[in-house]
Protein backbone atom coordinates (compact mmCIF):
# COMPACT_ATOMS: atom_id res chain seq x y z
CA MET A 1 0.02 0.02 -0.26
CA SER A 2 1.37 3.22 -0.33
CA PHE A 3 0.75 7.26 0.27
CA TYR A 4 1.78 9.74 -1.77
CA GLU A 5 3.15 13.67 -0.51
CA ASN A 6 4.59 16.95 -1.77
CA SER A 7 5.59 20.24 -2.36
CA LEU A 8 5.97 23.39 -3.28
CA SER A 9 8.99 24.69 -4.51
CA ASN A 10 9.65 28.59 -5.12
CA ASP A 11 8.11 28.09 -9.37
CA GLY A 12 4.90 26.15 -8.82
CA VAL A 13 5.86 23.16 -10.06
CA TRP A 14 4.33 20.86 -7.26
CA THR A 15 7.18 17.63 -6.21
CA VAL A 16 4.46 14.34 -5.69
CA SER A 17 6.42 11.59 -3.90
CA MET A 18 4.08 7.62 -3.71
CA ARG A 19 6.07 5.85 -0.52
CA ASP A 20 5.37 2.41 0.40
CA LEU A 21 3.98 1.90 3.99
CA ARG A 22 5.46 -1.07 5.03
CA TRP A 23 7.80 -0.40 7.72
CA ASN A 24 10.06 -2.91 9.50
CA GLY A 25 10.71 -1.03 12.77
CA THR A 26 14.22 -0.04 12.01
CA THR A 27 14.22 2.62 8.55
CA ASN A 28 12.17 4.89 7.60
CA ALA A 29 9.92 4.29 4.44
CA THR A 30 12.26 5.42 0.80
CA PRO A 31 11.08 7.36 -2.41
CA GLU A 32 9.25 4.73 -4.62
CA THR A 33 8.46 7.52 -7.87
CA THR A 34 7.83 11.38 -8.16
CA TRP A 35 5.84 13.41 -10.73
CA VAL A 36 5.76 16.36 -11.37
CA VAL A 37 3.62 18.35 -10.64
CA CYS A 38 2.79 21.55 -12.07
CA ASP A 39 0.71 24.91 -11.88
CA SER A 40 -1.76 26.68 -14.16
CA ASP A 41 -0.48 30.06 -13.32
CA THR A 42 3.18 28.89 -14.35
CA VAL A 43 2.28 27.27 -17.59
CA ILE A 44 0.07 30.34 -18.48
CA GLU A 45 3.18 32.41 -17.33
CA ARG A 46 5.38 30.39 -19.65
CA PHE A 47 2.61 30.89 -22.65
CA ARG A 48 2.98 34.66 -21.99
CA SER A 49 5.90 34.52 -22.26
CA LEU A 50 5.99 33.15 -25.44
CA LEU A 51 2.85 35.37 -27.16
CA VAL A 52 5.87 38.23 -26.33
CA ARG A 53 8.52 36.69 -28.72
CA LEU A 54 6.11 36.40 -31.00
CA SER A 55 5.46 39.66 -30.68
CA GLU A 56 8.95 40.95 -30.86
CA GLU A 57 9.90 38.90 -33.41
CA ILE A 58 7.10 40.23 -35.94
CA ARG A 59 8.35 43.49 -35.01
CA ASP A 60 12.22 42.64 -35.58
CA TYR A 61 11.09 40.81 -39.04
CA GLU A 62 9.54 44.62 -39.78
CA LEU A 63 12.63 46.61 -38.59
CA ALA A 64 14.45 45.36 -40.81
CA ALA A 65 12.35 45.23 -44.31
CA MET A 66 11.95 48.73 -43.70
CA ARG A 67 15.12 48.96 -43.53
CA ASP A 68 15.89 47.11 -46.97
CA SER A 69 13.66 48.93 -48.18
CA ASP A 70 11.28 45.82 -48.35
CA ASP A 71 7.53 46.11 -48.85
CA GLU A 72 6.48 42.47 -49.56
CA ARG A 73 7.93 42.00 -47.06
CA CYS A 74 6.71 44.86 -44.75
CA ARG A 75 3.10 43.49 -46.20
CA ALA A 76 4.36 40.34 -45.27
CA ALA A 77 5.28 41.55 -41.04
CA ALA A 78 1.78 44.03 -40.84
CA LYS A 79 -0.60 41.14 -41.44
CA ALA A 80 1.72 38.59 -39.14
CA ARG A 81 1.25 41.78 -36.17
CA ALA A 82 -2.89 41.71 -37.35
CA LEU A 83 -3.33 37.77 -36.71
CA LEU A 84 -1.67 37.87 -33.71
CA GLU A 85 -2.94 40.75 -32.32
CA GLY A 86 -6.76 39.83 -33.83
CA PRO A 87 -7.81 36.23 -34.39
CA GLY A 88 -4.55 34.79 -32.40
CA MET A 89 -4.92 36.84 -29.76
CA GLN A 90 -8.99 35.03 -29.02
CA LEU A 91 -7.05 31.74 -30.32
CA ALA A 92 -4.58 32.55 -26.15
CA ARG A 93 -7.12 33.20 -24.70
CA GLU A 94 -8.97 29.77 -25.26
CA LEU A 95 -5.18 27.79 -24.59
CA GLU A 96 -4.87 29.55 -21.55
CA ALA A 97 -8.61 28.35 -20.77
CA GLN A 98 -7.75 24.96 -21.37
CA ILE A 99 -4.31 25.63 -18.96
CA ARG A 100 -6.53 25.91 -16.46
CA ARG A 101 -8.91 23.36 -16.42
CA ALA A 102 -6.39 20.74 -17.14
CA ASP A 103 -5.07 18.43 -14.96
CA SER A 104 -2.26 18.27 -13.87
CA ALA A 105 -0.96 15.16 -16.14
CA THR A 106 -1.59 17.69 -18.97
CA LEU A 107 -0.64 20.64 -17.02
CA GLN A 108 3.30 18.49 -17.45
CA GLU A 109 2.57 18.03 -21.08
CA MET A 110 0.77 21.17 -22.12
CA LYS A 111 4.49 22.47 -21.05
CA GLU A 112 5.98 20.57 -22.87
CA SER A 113 4.34 22.11 -26.30
CA ILE A 114 5.07 25.42 -25.11
CA GLU A 115 9.01 25.02 -24.00
CA ALA A 116 9.04 23.57 -27.18
CA ALA A 117 7.27 26.05 -29.02
CA ILE A 118 9.72 28.27 -27.59
CA ALA A 119 13.07 26.00 -28.06
CA LEU A 120 11.61 26.04 -31.87
CA GLY A 121 11.64 29.77 -31.81
CA ALA A 122 15.27 29.96 -30.88
CA ILE A 123 16.70 27.59 -33.46
CA ALA A 124 15.90 30.14 -35.95
CA ARG A 125 16.86 33.33 -34.07
CA ARG A 126 20.34 31.14 -34.10
CA ARG A 127 21.07 31.34 -37.50
CA ASP A 128 22.57 33.75 -40.14
CA LEU A 129 19.68 36.39 -40.03
CA SER A 130 21.45 38.91 -42.31
CA ASN A 131 19.76 36.87 -45.19
CA SER A 132 16.21 37.48 -45.57
CA GLU A 133 15.32 34.04 -46.20
CA ASN A 134 16.47 32.86 -42.53
CA ARG A 135 13.82 35.50 -40.96
CA ASP A 136 11.21 34.86 -43.08
CA LEU A 137 11.47 31.44 -41.36
CA LEU A 138 11.17 33.17 -38.29
CA LEU A 139 8.11 35.46 -38.98
CA GLN A 140 6.77 31.66 -40.51
CA TRP A 141 6.72 30.63 -36.68
CA CYS A 142 4.89 33.14 -35.53
CA ARG A 143 2.32 32.34 -37.90
CA GLU A 144 2.76 29.30 -36.72
CA THR A 145 3.05 28.36 -33.32
CA LEU A 146 -0.51 29.44 -31.92
CA PRO A 147 -2.16 27.35 -34.75
CA SER A 148 -0.24 24.16 -33.57
CA LEU A 149 -0.44 24.47 -29.59
CA ARG A 150 -3.92 24.36 -30.32
CA ARG A 151 -3.66 20.56 -32.41
CA ALA A 152 -1.17 19.55 -29.26
CA PHE A 153 -3.35 21.02 -27.10
CA ARG A 154 -6.75 18.57 -28.49
CA ASP A 155 -4.10 15.79 -28.71
CA LEU A 156 -4.17 15.49 -24.98
CA VAL A 157 -6.21 12.97 -23.42
CA VAL A 158 -5.02 11.98 -19.78
CA ALA A 159 -7.51 9.79 -17.79
CA GLU A 160 -9.18 11.00 -14.58
CA THR A 161 -6.14 10.32 -11.86
CA VAL A 162 -7.55 11.05 -8.32
CA PHE A 163 -3.79 11.44 -5.52
CA ALA A 164 -4.46 11.49 -1.96
CA LEU A 165 -2.32 14.57 -1.03
CA GLU A 166 -0.99 16.22 2.15
CA ARG A 167 -1.18 19.25 3.19
CA PRO A 168 2.26 20.62 3.03
CA GLY A 169 3.42 20.89 6.05
CA MET A 170 1.37 18.25 8.65
CA ASN A 171 1.32 14.16 8.01
CA LEU A 172 -0.99 12.24 6.93
CA THR A 173 -2.93 9.91 10.29
CA PRO A 174 -2.65 6.85 10.03
CA PRO A 175 -4.64 3.88 11.01
CA ASN A 176 -4.06 1.01 13.02
CA TRP A 177 -0.79 -0.47 12.21
CA THR A 178 -1.03 -4.46 12.24
CA GLU A 179 2.31 -6.61 12.97
CA GLU A 180 3.07 -9.42 10.06
CA ASP A 181 5.36 -10.56 11.93
CA GLU A 182 8.02 -10.04 15.39
CA SER A 183 9.36 -7.29 13.17
CA SER A 184 7.25 -6.10 10.29
CA TYR A 185 4.15 -4.10 10.37
CA ARG A 186 1.89 -2.96 7.61
CA MET A 187 -0.41 -0.09 7.56
CA PRO A 188 -4.10 -1.40 6.39
CA MET A 189 -5.26 -1.09 2.12
CA HIS A 190 -7.08 2.70 2.88
CA VAL A 191 -5.10 6.00 3.70
CA GLN A 192 -7.19 8.93 5.55
CA SER A 193 -4.87 11.53 4.76
CA LEU A 194 -5.61 14.90 5.96
CA GLN A 195 -6.40 16.38 2.35
CA SER A 196 -7.71 14.38 -0.51
CA ILE A 197 -7.60 15.76 -3.72
CA HIS A 198 -9.59 14.88 -6.94
CA ILE A 199 -7.31 16.10 -10.13
CA ALA A 200 -9.78 15.14 -13.19
CA ALA A 201 -9.29 15.96 -16.64
CA ALA A 202 -11.86 18.60 -17.24
C-alpha cells in the first residue's frame, strides 16, 4: 500500500512522491516514484512569455524589412501582426482557458509543448538573420506557433487520476498498524489523509 506526499517549489511546480507504507521498525519508508506536477499559473506564465516573444519577432522582422525598403516583407509583417493581435489573441485566450481547466498531468504536457515551441523559435533565430530568407523562417514560426499549440493541446488525452495528497507541512494520520511478524508491520488497505485533492480531466 502506498501514500503520496507533496512539496511546492518556488517556481510553482508540485513534486509528488509515492512512499511505501511497509515499516520494519528500524528504517523509514523511502520514495519509490516521483512525479512533477505543474501549477496552471506557471504554465500560463510561460505561455505569455511565448506571446511576447512572437510579438517581438514580428517587430524585428518588420524593422529589418523597412531598413531594406522591402515592401513585400513589410506587408507580410503587417499581416502577421494583424493575425497575432486579432485571431491570435482570441486563440491565446482559448488556450489559457484550456490550461486553467487541465489536470496536473496534462499541464505538464502543455508546458512541454510550450517549451518546444519556444525552442523552435530559438533555433530559427540562431541562423544568419542578415539573410532575408532566414528571417522569413522566423516569421513563419510566428504565424504557425499558436495553431500548432492548439492542435497539440487537443491531442492531449489523460485519464482521470486521483491523488491523495497531504497538506504541506502536515503529516498523514494513519490508522492502526497490523503486525505481520516480530519486526514487520503493514498499513491496512486504506489511508486516512488530512487532505485529498481530486485531479480530473475537464
